[in-house]
Amino acid sequence: MKTFNLVMTGSITPDESSPLATAPIRPKYEVGGSEKYIGGDENTSRLPRMAKYFVELGELAYTPYFPAAGIRGALRRAARDVLFGLITDPKWSLELHRLLTIGGVSTSGPEGDININAIQLFRDKNPLISLFGATSGTKNSWIEGKLSVGHAIPSAPVQPLIVTGVRTDPLRRKPSEITMLNAESAAALDEICNAGRNVARLKREIDKLNTELKKEKKKPDNETTVANIEQQITTLTGEYDMQSQISGSSSSIQLPLSGYEAIPPGLPLNHRIVAMGVNKIELGLLVLALKRFALEPFLGAHQAHGCGVVRGEWDVSMDGTKGKIILEPFTGIVVEGDELAQMLTEAENEFNQAMQGCNEQSLMPA
């Protein structure tokens, strides 16, 4: 079967009204953190950073980026959804769901024997696994995917925005809402609010005493002072627990939130997708996955805040055939270049024909 080498080079851009964030990392013990992170505090959820050489600066500089795993995972889930729309079984098993979504789950037992023929047979009947790969298990060895999805990286150093806020009590913001409460809840409201403020105060005092305790324990012949501080901590901890129980939370409702970093809306991020040695069936699944993702074009975290809507635009080269793929959010993809469009349409049709009537058994390793 003929194979193709597909190279897509271009950009992923957060929508004009949609910052791009990702799951938080914890840079607390990271080397050189002060050089990478400006603004926010130790609890701010950070974007990952990489050192990149910028020609216009003539030097290395740290810049935030969106990690490849988040993009590749979104495309893999889109490809899984394409298969779910074709499978004849009304539902599928957890094993198949994990296999298609994350490549399966590695077992604690021995890795499956490497069998080149068995791996190729599995690739032939499951194009998603051939594209994205699978972990090793008792039934199969590790399978390398043919698809490479890169990080999305700014072309120039950028300082991310920090989205912050404050945890608020709706009844303090709009006191008239108290009329919605029953008599018992309205009577208890003041006690709950006061307890919430006390929780924050007590936590500050306990943290301060714990810091002091560490210093005092380093001093010789200081048992009395240490015992006194420990007793204060015990007393305050008991009061803290009681106030937390009254307020229903260990955090004050009025505390400001540390927030999270995000790549600004409208900022193009350099991006590349490469698929080497794919056949027409695998190529067809990739095209359909891009179309499926375009209908729900969300990447990363904080989607409830409107984050993560992206647009994509790539120059495409495939064995001498050139063109462009544009991913329009909530719409679909546009393919520019008649020859490229025809090849991708043929690939889609071949995928649909090959997978017609597929079922769970046909998608699982032998």
mmCIF file of C-alpha atoms in Angstrom:
data_model
loop_
_atom_site.group_PDB
_atom_site.id
_atom_site.type_symbol
_atom_site.label_atom_id
_atom_site.label_comp_id
_atom_site.label_asym_id
_atom_site.label_seq_id
_atom_site.Cartn_x
_atom_site.Cartn_y
_atom_site.Cartn_z
ATOM 1 C CA MET A 1 0.000 0.000 0.000
ATOM 2 C CA LYS A 2 1.328 3.420 -0.965
ATOM 3 C CA THR A 3 2.478 5.663 1.896
ATOM 4 C CA PHE A 4 2.812 9.423 2.254
ATOM 5 C CA ASN A 5 4.950 11.885 4.190
ATOM 6 C CA LEU A 6 2.828 14.814 5.375
ATOM 7 C CA VAL A 7 4.363 17.996 6.804
ATOM 8 C CA MET A 8 2.107 20.766 8.150
ATOM 9 C CA THR A 9 3.974 23.932 9.221
ATOM 10 C CA GLY A 10 2.125 26.986 10.462
ATOM 11 C CA SER A 11 0.463 28.317 13.560
ATOM 12 C CA ILE A 12 -2.145 27.781 16.227
ATOM 13 C CA THR A 13 -3.749 31.014 17.394
ATOM 14 C CA PRO A 14 -5.985 31.560 20.440
ATOM 15 C CA ASP A 15 -9.265 33.135 19.362
ATOM 16 C CA GLU A 16 -9.516 36.931 19.740
ATOM 17 C CA SER A 17 -11.813 36.473 22.748
ATOM 18 C CA SER A 18 -10.159 33.380 24.219
ATOM 19 C CA PRO A 19 -6.889 33.209 26.189
ATOM 20 C CA LEU A 20 -5.012 29.895 26.106
ATOM 21 C CA ALA A 21 -4.119 28.218 29.400
ATOM 22 C CA THR A 22 -3.081 24.743 30.446
ATOM 23 C CA ALA A 23 -3.096 22.511 33.513
ATOM 24 C CA PRO A 24 -0.943 24.101 36.239
ATOM 25 C CA ILE A 25 2.613 23.076 36.929
ATOM 26 C CA ARG A 26 4.347 23.603 40.266
ATOM 27 C CA PRO A 27 7.534 25.617 39.718
ATOM 28 C CA LYS A 28 8.219 26.008 43.470
ATOM 29 C CA TYR A 29 11.441 23.984 43.355
ATOM 30 C CA GLU A 30 12.382 24.827 39.789
ATOM 31 C CA VAL A 31 15.883 26.140 39.153
ATOM 32 C CA GLY A 32 15.904 29.732 37.907
ATOM 33 C CA GLY A 33 12.244 30.292 38.645
ATOM 34 C CA SER A 34 12.721 34.004 39.257
ATOM 35 C CA GLU A 35 13.975 34.412 35.674
ATOM 36 C CA LYS A 36 10.987 32.601 34.193
ATOM 37 C CA TYR A 37 8.031 33.824 36.212
ATOM 38 C CA ILE A 38 7.156 37.498 36.596
ATOM 39 C CA GLY A 39 4.036 38.610 38.452
ATOM 40 C CA GLY A 40 1.596 36.505 40.400
ATOM 41 C CA ASP A 41 2.564 34.637 43.560
ATOM 42 C CA GLU A 42 3.737 31.155 44.570
ATOM 43 C CA ASN A 43 0.211 29.774 44.108
ATOM 44 C CA THR A 44 -0.365 31.175 40.611
ATOM 45 C CA SER A 45 -0.896 28.366 38.103
ATOM 46 C CA ARG A 46 1.919 28.712 35.578
ATOM 47 C CA LEU A 47 2.342 27.932 31.919
ATOM 48 C CA PRO A 48 5.437 25.855 31.125
ATOM 49 C CA ARG A 49 8.512 27.730 29.896
ATOM 50 C CA MET A 50 11.264 26.869 27.472
ATOM 51 C CA ALA A 51 14.544 28.579 26.664
ATOM 52 C CA LYS A 52 14.558 29.557 22.983
ATOM 53 C CA TYR A 53 17.149 31.370 20.899
ATOM 54 C CA PHE A 54 15.609 34.497 19.370
ATOM 55 C CA VAL A 55 17.580 35.826 16.419
ATOM 56 C CA GLU A 56 16.341 39.392 16.863
ATOM 57 C CA LEU A 57 17.630 39.386 20.448
ATOM 58 C CA GLY A 58 20.789 37.457 19.714
ATOM 59 C CA GLU A 59 20.339 35.464 22.906
ATOM 60 C CA LEU A 60 18.357 32.811 24.713
ATOM 61 C CA ALA A 61 15.189 33.900 26.475
ATOM 62 C CA TYR A 62 12.479 32.067 28.371
ATOM 63 C CA THR A 63 9.054 32.057 26.795
ATOM 64 C CA PRO A 64 5.790 30.344 27.721
ATOM 65 C CA TYR A 65 4.407 27.801 25.283
ATOM 66 C CA PHE A 66 1.505 25.415 24.936
ATOM 67 C CA PRO A 67 2.686 21.801 25.317
ATOM 68 C CA ALA A 68 2.451 19.303 22.483
ATOM 69 C CA ALA A 69 0.788 16.707 24.715
ATOM 70 C CA GLY A 70 -2.308 18.894 25.039
ATOM 71 C CA ILE A 71 -2.628 19.316 21.264
ATOM 72 C CA ARG A 72 -1.867 15.691 20.441
ATOM 73 C CA GLY A 73 -4.310 14.505 23.097
ATOM 74 C CA ALA A 74 -7.080 16.683 21.666
ATOM 75 C CA LEU A 75 -6.474 15.303 18.163
ATOM 76 C CA ARG A 76 -6.388 11.742 19.485
ATOM 77 C CA ARG A 77 -9.728 12.199 21.259
ATOM 78 C CA ALA A 78 -11.180 13.667 18.062
ATOM 79 C CA ALA A 79 -9.965 10.605 16.118
ATOM 80 C CA ARG A 80 -11.500 8.363 18.787
ATOM 81 C CA ASP A 81 -14.825 10.146 18.352
ATOM 82 C CA VAL A 82 -14.637 9.567 14.606
ATOM 83 C CA LEU A 83 -14.273 5.822 15.233
ATOM 84 C CA PHE A 84 -17.098 5.875 17.783
ATOM 85 C CA GLY A 85 -19.375 7.279 15.096
ATOM 86 C CA LEU A 86 -18.582 4.327 12.814
ATOM 87 C CA ILE A 87 -18.475 1.346 15.177
ATOM 88 C CA THR A 88 -21.429 -1.051 14.962
ATOM 89 C CA ASP A 89 -21.465 -1.817 18.702
ATOM 90 C CA PRO A 90 -23.835 0.500 20.631
ATOM 91 C CA LYS A 91 -21.194 0.950 23.342
ATOM 92 C CA TRP A 92 -17.635 -0.197 23.865
ATOM 93 C CA SER A 93 -15.606 -1.507 26.781
ATOM 94 C CA LEU A 94 -13.407 0.455 29.162
ATOM 95 C CA GLU A 95 -10.399 -1.411 27.763
ATOM 96 C CA LEU A 96 -11.063 -0.211 24.213
ATOM 97 C CA HIS A 97 -11.908 3.295 25.444
ATOM 98 C CA ARG A 98 -8.555 3.559 27.219
ATOM 99 C CA LEU A 99 -6.712 2.010 24.295
ATOM 100 C CA LEU A 100 -8.084 4.566 21.846
ATOM 101 C CA THR A 101 -8.011 7.574 24.181
ATOM 102 C CA ILE A 102 -4.639 7.227 25.942
ATOM 103 C CA GLY A 103 -3.041 4.219 24.299
ATOM 104 C CA GLY A 104 -4.127 1.766 26.965
ATOM 105 C CA VAL A 105 -2.812 1.291 30.485
ATOM 106 C CA SER A 106 0.571 -0.315 31.123
ATOM 107 C CA THR A 107 0.364 -3.453 33.220
ATOM 108 C CA SER A 108 2.653 -4.425 36.078
ATOM 109 C CA GLY A 109 3.407 -7.769 34.452
ATOM 110 C CA PRO A 110 5.906 -8.492 31.684
ATOM 111 C CA GLU A 111 5.675 -6.530 28.457
ATOM 112 C CA GLY A 112 4.127 -8.303 25.524
ATOM 113 C CA ASP A 113 6.559 -10.047 23.203
ATOM 114 C CA ILE A 114 7.772 -8.017 20.255
ATOM 115 C CA ASN A 115 6.196 -9.525 17.159
ATOM 116 C CA ILE A 116 6.689 -7.413 14.046
ATOM 117 C CA ASN A 117 4.005 -9.232 12.082
ATOM 118 C CA ALA A 118 1.465 -8.915 14.918
ATOM 119 C CA ILE A 119 2.232 -5.195 15.297
ATOM 120 C CA GLN A 120 1.719 -4.638 11.560
ATOM 121 C CA LEU A 121 -1.569 -6.565 11.630
ATOM 122 C CA PHE A 122 -2.744 -4.396 14.530
ATOM 123 C CA ARG A 123 -1.732 -1.235 12.629
ATOM 124 C CA ASP A 124 -3.610 -2.425 9.561
ATOM 125 C CA LYS A 125 -6.903 -2.930 11.387
ATOM 126 C CA ASN A 126 -6.688 0.039 13.787
ATOM 127 C CA PRO A 127 -5.466 3.228 12.040
ATOM 128 C CA LEU A 128 -5.832 5.276 15.240
ATOM 129 C CA ILE A 129 -3.250 3.113 17.018
ATOM 130 C CA SER A 130 -1.003 3.289 13.965
ATOM 131 C CA LEU A 131 -1.164 7.096 14.013
ATOM 132 C CA PHE A 132 -0.975 7.773 17.750
ATOM 133 C CA GLY A 133 0.651 4.636 19.168
ATOM 134 C CA ALA A 134 -0.149 2.414 22.154
ATOM 135 C CA THR A 135 1.460 1.395 25.417
ATOM 136 C CA SER A 136 2.636 -2.159 25.997
ATOM 137 C CA GLY A 137 0.377 -4.711 27.627
ATOM 138 C CA THR A 138 0.010 -8.418 28.109
ATOM 139 C CA LYS A 139 -1.498 -8.751 24.631
ATOM 140 C CA ASN A 140 0.726 -6.382 22.698
ATOM 141 C CA SER A 141 4.121 -4.701 22.746
ATOM 142 C CA TRP A 142 4.647 -0.943 22.695
ATOM 143 C CA ILE A 143 3.637 0.574 19.353
ATOM 144 C CA GLU A 144 5.170 3.806 18.107
ATOM 145 C CA GLY A 145 2.781 6.260 16.488
ATOM 146 C CA LYS A 146 3.479 7.720 13.056
ATOM 147 C CA LEU A 147 2.178 11.170 14.015
ATOM 148 C CA SER A 148 4.422 13.872 15.471
ATOM 149 C CA VAL A 149 2.664 16.909 16.977
ATOM 150 C CA GLY A 150 4.878 19.767 18.132
ATOM 151 C CA HIS A 151 4.680 22.345 20.889
ATOM 152 C CA ALA A 152 2.974 25.659 20.068
ATOM 153 C CA ILE A 153 5.677 28.300 20.605
ATOM 154 C CA PRO A 154 5.602 32.115 20.259
ATOM 155 C CA SER A 155 7.921 33.593 17.628
ATOM 156 C CA ALA A 156 9.063 36.269 20.089
ATOM 157 C CA PRO A 157 9.377 36.407 23.900
ATOM 158 C CA VAL A 158 6.013 37.084 25.483
ATOM 159 C CA GLN A 159 4.851 37.840 28.992
ATOM 160 C CA PRO A 160 1.666 35.857 29.695
ATOM 161 C CA LEU A 161 -1.358 37.551 31.164
ATOM 162 C CA ILE A 162 -2.472 36.517 34.652
ATOM 163 C CA VAL A 163 -6.189 35.959 35.124
ATOM 164 C CA THR A 164 -7.122 36.682 38.728
ATOM 165 C CA GLY A 165 -10.236 37.213 40.768
ATOM 166 C CA VAL A 166 -11.640 37.055 44.264
ATOM 167 C CA ARG A 167 -13.727 34.440 45.961
ATOM 168 C CA THR A 168 -16.921 36.260 46.918
ATOM 169 C CA ASP A 169 -20.030 35.596 48.932
ATOM 170 C CA PRO A 170 -23.050 36.283 46.690
ATOM 171 C CA LEU A 171 -25.059 37.434 49.714
ATOM 172 C CA ARG A 172 -22.465 40.066 50.599
ATOM 173 C CA ARG A 173 -22.304 41.226 47.010
ATOM 174 C CA LYS A 174 -26.085 41.486 46.801
ATOM 175 C CA PRO A 175 -27.638 41.545 50.308
ATOM 176 C CA SER A 176 -31.162 41.514 48.897
ATOM 177 C CA GLU A 177 -30.630 37.818 48.103
ATOM 178 C CA ILE A 178 -31.092 37.079 51.805
ATOM 179 C CA THR A 179 -34.826 37.070 51.072
ATOM 180 C CA MET A 180 -34.235 33.789 49.242
ATOM 181 C CA LEU A 181 -33.096 32.066 52.459
ATOM 182 C CA ASN A 182 -35.282 30.354 54.982
ATOM 183 C CA ALA A 183 -35.428 31.856 58.497
ATOM 184 C CA GLU A 184 -32.923 29.397 60.011
ATOM 185 C CA SER A 185 -30.308 30.011 57.312
ATOM 186 C CA ALA A 186 -30.717 33.790 57.481
ATOM 187 C CA ALA A 187 -30.169 33.731 61.256
ATOM 188 C CA ALA A 188 -26.987 31.676 60.867
ATOM 189 C CA LEU A 189 -25.522 33.822 58.085
ATOM 190 C CA ASP A 190 -23.628 36.270 60.316
ATOM 191 C CA GLU A 191 -22.005 33.451 62.275
ATOM 192 C CA ILE A 192 -20.927 31.747 59.049
ATOM 193 C CA CYS A 193 -19.442 34.959 57.602
ATOM 194 C CA ASN A 194 -17.543 35.769 60.798
ATOM 195 C CA ALA A 195 -16.233 32.208 61.001
ATOM 196 C CA GLY A 196 -14.948 32.482 57.425
ATOM 197 C CA ARG A 197 -12.937 35.583 58.308
ATOM 198 C CA ASN A 198 -11.608 33.887 61.440
ATOM 199 C CA VAL A 199 -10.432 30.910 59.411
ATOM 200 C CA ALA A 200 -8.172 33.137 57.295
ATOM 201 C CA ARG A 201 -6.822 34.972 60.357
ATOM 202 C CA LEU A 202 -6.107 31.777 62.280
ATOM 203 C CA LYS A 203 -4.327 30.213 59.326
ATOM 204 C CA ARG A 204 -1.998 33.211 59.098
ATOM 205 C CA GLU A 205 -1.225 32.984 62.806
ATOM 206 C CA ILE A 206 -0.582 29.222 62.651
ATOM 207 C CA ASP A 207 1.729 29.614 59.641
ATOM 208 C CA LYS A 208 3.649 32.362 61.433
ATOM 209 C CA LEU A 209 4.047 30.219 64.556
ATOM 210 C CA ASN A 210 5.220 27.216 62.521
ATOM 211 C CA THR A 211 7.915 29.368 60.927
ATOM 212 C CA GLU A 212 8.964 30.622 64.357
ATOM 213 C CA LEU A 213 8.954 27.064 65.720
ATOM 214 C CA LYS A 214 11.433 25.886 63.080
ATOM 215 C CA LYS A 215 13.858 28.657 64.074
ATOM 216 C CA GLU A 216 13.548 27.984 67.794
ATOM 217 C CA LYS A 217 14.129 24.242 67.394
ATOM 218 C CA LYS A 218 17.562 24.991 65.947
ATOM 219 C CA LYS A 219 18.654 26.799 69.130
ATOM 220 C CA PRO A 220 20.247 24.790 71.967
ATOM 221 C CA ASP A 221 18.576 24.416 75.377
ATOM 222 C CA ASN A 222 15.348 25.942 74.152
ATOM 223 C CA GLU A 223 12.809 23.290 75.186
ATOM 224 C CA THR A 224 10.598 25.685 77.161
ATOM 225 C CA THR A 225 10.160 28.147 74.301
ATOM 226 C CA VAL A 226 9.542 25.315 71.809
ATOM 227 C CA ALA A 227 6.942 23.728 74.096
ATOM 228 C CA ASN A 228 5.188 27.097 74.524
ATOM 229 C CA ILE A 229 4.983 27.659 70.755
ATOM 230 C CA GLU A 230 3.750 24.104 70.181
ATOM 231 C CA GLN A 231 1.009 24.656 72.752
ATOM 232 C CA GLN A 232 -0.072 27.876 71.009
ATOM 233 C CA ILE A 233 -0.215 26.032 67.676
ATOM 234 C CA THR A 234 -2.315 23.254 69.222
ATOM 235 C CA THR A 235 -4.749 25.771 70.710
ATOM 236 C CA LEU A 236 -5.077 27.787 67.504
ATOM 237 C CA THR A 237 -5.441 24.614 65.407
ATOM 238 C CA GLY A 238 -8.370 23.521 67.564
ATOM 239 C CA GLU A 239 -10.038 26.904 67.102
ATOM 240 C CA TYR A 240 -9.244 26.815 63.365
ATOM 241 C CA ASP A 241 -10.934 23.431 62.989
ATOM 242 C CA MET A 242 -14.006 24.644 64.871
ATOM 243 C CA GLN A 243 -14.315 27.833 62.797
ATOM 244 C CA SER A 244 -13.803 25.856 59.584
ATOM 245 C CA GLN A 245 -16.654 23.565 60.560
ATOM 246 C CA ILE A 246 -18.932 26.543 61.199
ATOM 247 C CA SER A 247 -18.033 28.296 57.941
ATOM 248 C CA GLY A 248 -18.132 25.079 55.918
ATOM 249 C CA SER A 249 -14.752 25.852 54.365
ATOM 250 C CA SER A 250 -11.060 26.071 55.252
ATOM 251 C CA SER A 251 -10.740 29.225 53.107
ATOM 252 C CA SER A 252 -12.192 32.658 53.572
ATOM 253 C CA ILE A 253 -14.874 33.461 51.004
ATOM 254 C CA GLN A 254 -13.396 36.921 50.489
ATOM 255 C CA LEU A 255 -9.797 35.806 49.786
ATOM 256 C CA PRO A 256 -8.301 36.964 46.479
ATOM 257 C CA LEU A 257 -7.471 34.149 44.066
ATOM 258 C CA SER A 258 -3.885 33.675 42.875
ATOM 259 C CA GLY A 259 -5.145 33.083 39.355
ATOM 260 C CA TYR A 260 -3.497 31.451 36.392
ATOM 261 C CA GLU A 261 -1.246 32.394 33.502
ATOM 262 C CA ALA A 262 -2.576 32.390 29.962
ATOM 263 C CA ILE A 263 -1.253 33.082 26.483
ATOM 264 C CA PRO A 264 -2.945 36.284 25.269
ATOM 265 C CA PRO A 265 -5.789 36.061 22.736
ATOM 266 C CA GLY A 266 -4.806 36.553 19.108
ATOM 267 C CA LEU A 267 -1.126 35.642 19.577
ATOM 268 C CA PRO A 268 0.030 33.227 16.814
ATOM 269 C CA LEU A 269 2.059 30.267 18.074
ATOM 270 C CA ASN A 270 4.406 28.462 15.688
ATOM 271 C CA HIS A 271 3.330 24.864 15.246
ATOM 272 C CA ARG A 272 4.135 21.755 13.207
ATOM 273 C CA ILE A 273 2.421 18.418 12.557
ATOM 274 C CA VAL A 274 4.328 15.652 10.781
ATOM 275 C CA ALA A 275 3.001 12.239 9.706
ATOM 276 C CA MET A 276 5.649 9.959 8.206
ATOM 277 C CA GLY A 277 4.897 6.851 6.192
ATOM 278 C CA VAL A 278 1.121 6.971 6.597
ATOM 279 C CA ASN A 279 -1.145 5.096 4.230
ATOM 280 C CA LYS A 280 -4.357 6.533 2.774
ATOM 281 C CA ILE A 281 -6.535 5.069 5.522
ATOM 282 C CA GLU A 282 -4.409 6.631 8.269
ATOM 283 C CA LEU A 283 -4.255 9.920 6.364
ATOM 284 C CA GLY A 284 -8.037 9.886 6.043
ATOM 285 C CA LEU A 285 -8.447 9.441 9.803
ATOM 286 C CA LEU A 286 -6.090 12.368 10.455
ATOM 287 C CA VAL A 287 -8.122 14.628 8.151
ATOM 288 C CA LEU A 288 -11.389 13.561 9.799
ATOM 289 C CA ALA A 289 -9.850 14.116 13.248
ATOM 290 C CA LEU A 290 -8.933 17.685 12.264
ATOM 291 C CA LYS A 291 -12.489 18.234 11.042
ATOM 292 C CA ARG A 292 -13.931 16.765 14.244
ATOM 293 C CA PHE A 293 -11.632 18.888 16.418
ATOM 294 C CA ALA A 294 -12.613 22.021 14.468
ATOM 295 C CA LEU A 295 -16.214 21.559 15.635
ATOM 296 C CA GLU A 296 -15.085 21.618 19.310
ATOM 297 C CA PRO A 297 -11.791 23.519 19.036
ATOM 298 C CA PHE A 298 -10.824 23.627 22.706
ATOM 299 C CA LEU A 299 -7.303 23.193 24.069
ATOM 300 C CA GLY A 300 -6.063 23.301 27.631
ATOM 301 C CA ALA A 301 -7.619 24.423 30.881
ATOM 302 C CA HIS A 302 -10.224 26.909 32.147
ATOM 303 C CA GLN A 303 -12.621 26.320 29.284
ATOM 304 C CA ALA A 304 -15.453 27.338 31.623
ATOM 305 C CA HIS A 305 -13.863 30.822 31.562
ATOM 306 C CA GLY A 306 -13.921 30.887 27.767
ATOM 307 C CA CYS A 307 -10.282 29.855 27.403
ATOM 308 C CA GLY A 308 -8.892 27.460 24.839
ATOM 309 C CA VAL A 309 -10.724 28.256 21.588
ATOM 310 C CA VAL A 310 -8.110 28.109 18.827
ATOM 311 C CA ARG A 311 -7.705 28.576 15.096
ATOM 312 C CA GLY A 312 -5.125 26.726 13.025
ATOM 313 C CA GLU A 313 -3.389 27.495 9.748
ATOM 314 C CA TRP A 314 -0.700 25.295 8.224
ATOM 315 C CA ASP A 315 1.207 25.219 4.943
ATOM 316 C CA VAL A 316 1.071 21.602 3.780
ATOM 317 C CA SER A 317 3.611 19.610 1.831
ATOM 318 C CA MET A 318 2.938 15.965 0.930
ATOM 319 C CA ASP A 319 5.387 14.258 -1.382
ATOM 320 C CA GLY A 320 5.597 17.264 -3.689
ATOM 321 C CA THR A 321 1.941 18.236 -3.439
ATOM 322 C CA LYS A 322 1.509 21.580 -1.706
ATOM 323 C CA GLY A 323 -1.392 23.539 -0.296
ATOM 324 C CA LYS A 324 -2.826 24.907 2.916
ATOM 325 C CA ILE A 325 -5.146 23.682 5.670
ATOM 326 C CA ILE A 326 -7.102 26.270 7.660
ATOM 327 C CA LEU A 327 -8.981 25.188 10.764
ATOM 328 C CA GLU A 328 -11.885 27.526 11.464
ATOM 329 C CA PRO A 329 -13.253 27.176 15.027
ATOM 330 C CA PHE A 330 -16.774 25.706 15.296
ATOM 331 C CA THR A 331 -16.934 25.444 11.495
ATOM 332 C CA GLY A 332 -14.539 22.921 9.986
ATOM 333 C CA ILE A 333 -11.403 22.937 7.863
ATOM 334 C CA VAL A 334 -10.692 24.598 4.535
ATOM 335 C CA VAL A 335 -8.185 22.968 2.177
ATOM 336 C CA GLU A 336 -6.502 25.256 -0.359
ATOM 337 C CA GLY A 337 -4.899 23.655 -3.402
ATOM 338 C CA ASP A 338 -6.950 21.513 -5.766
ATOM 339 C CA GLU A 339 -4.541 18.574 -5.919
ATOM 340 C CA LEU A 340 -4.115 18.467 -2.134
ATOM 341 C CA ALA A 341 -7.887 18.732 -1.603
ATOM 342 C CA GLN A 342 -8.501 15.831 -3.989
ATOM 343 C CA MET A 343 -5.882 13.635 -2.273
ATOM 344 C CA LEU A 344 -7.315 14.317 1.183
ATOM 345 C CA THR A 345 -10.878 13.645 -0.003
ATOM 346 C CA GLU A 346 -9.763 10.338 -1.500
ATOM 347 C CA ALA A 347 -8.064 9.470 1.792
ATOM 348 C CA GLU A 348 -11.251 10.226 3.746
ATOM 349 C CA ASN A 349 -13.288 8.020 1.430
ATOM 350 C CA GLU A 350 -10.785 5.176 1.691
ATOM 351 C CA PHE A 351 -10.831 5.399 5.494
ATOM 352 C CA ASN A 352 -14.649 5.354 5.614
ATOM 353 C CA GLN A 353 -14.787 2.400 3.245
ATOM 354 C CA ALA A 354 -12.116 0.432 5.147
ATOM 355 C CA MET A 355 -13.736 1.005 8.553
ATOM 356 C CA GLN A 356 -17.312 0.365 7.471
ATOM 357 C CA GLY A 357 -18.871 -2.175 9.836
ATOM 358 C CA CYS A 358 -15.952 -2.080 12.302
ATOM 359 C CA ASN A 359 -16.623 -3.386 15.802
ATOM 360 C CA GLU A 360 -14.825 -3.691 19.107
ATOM 361 C CA GLN A 361 -13.197 -6.965 18.219
ATOM 362 C CA SER A 362 -11.803 -5.597 14.979
ATOM 363 C CA LEU A 363 -10.195 -2.660 16.805
ATOM 364 C CA MET A 364 -8.521 -4.694 19.555
ATOM 365 C CA PRO A 365 -5.168 -6.511 19.293
ATOM 366 C CA ALA A 366 -5.391 -10.185 18.443
#
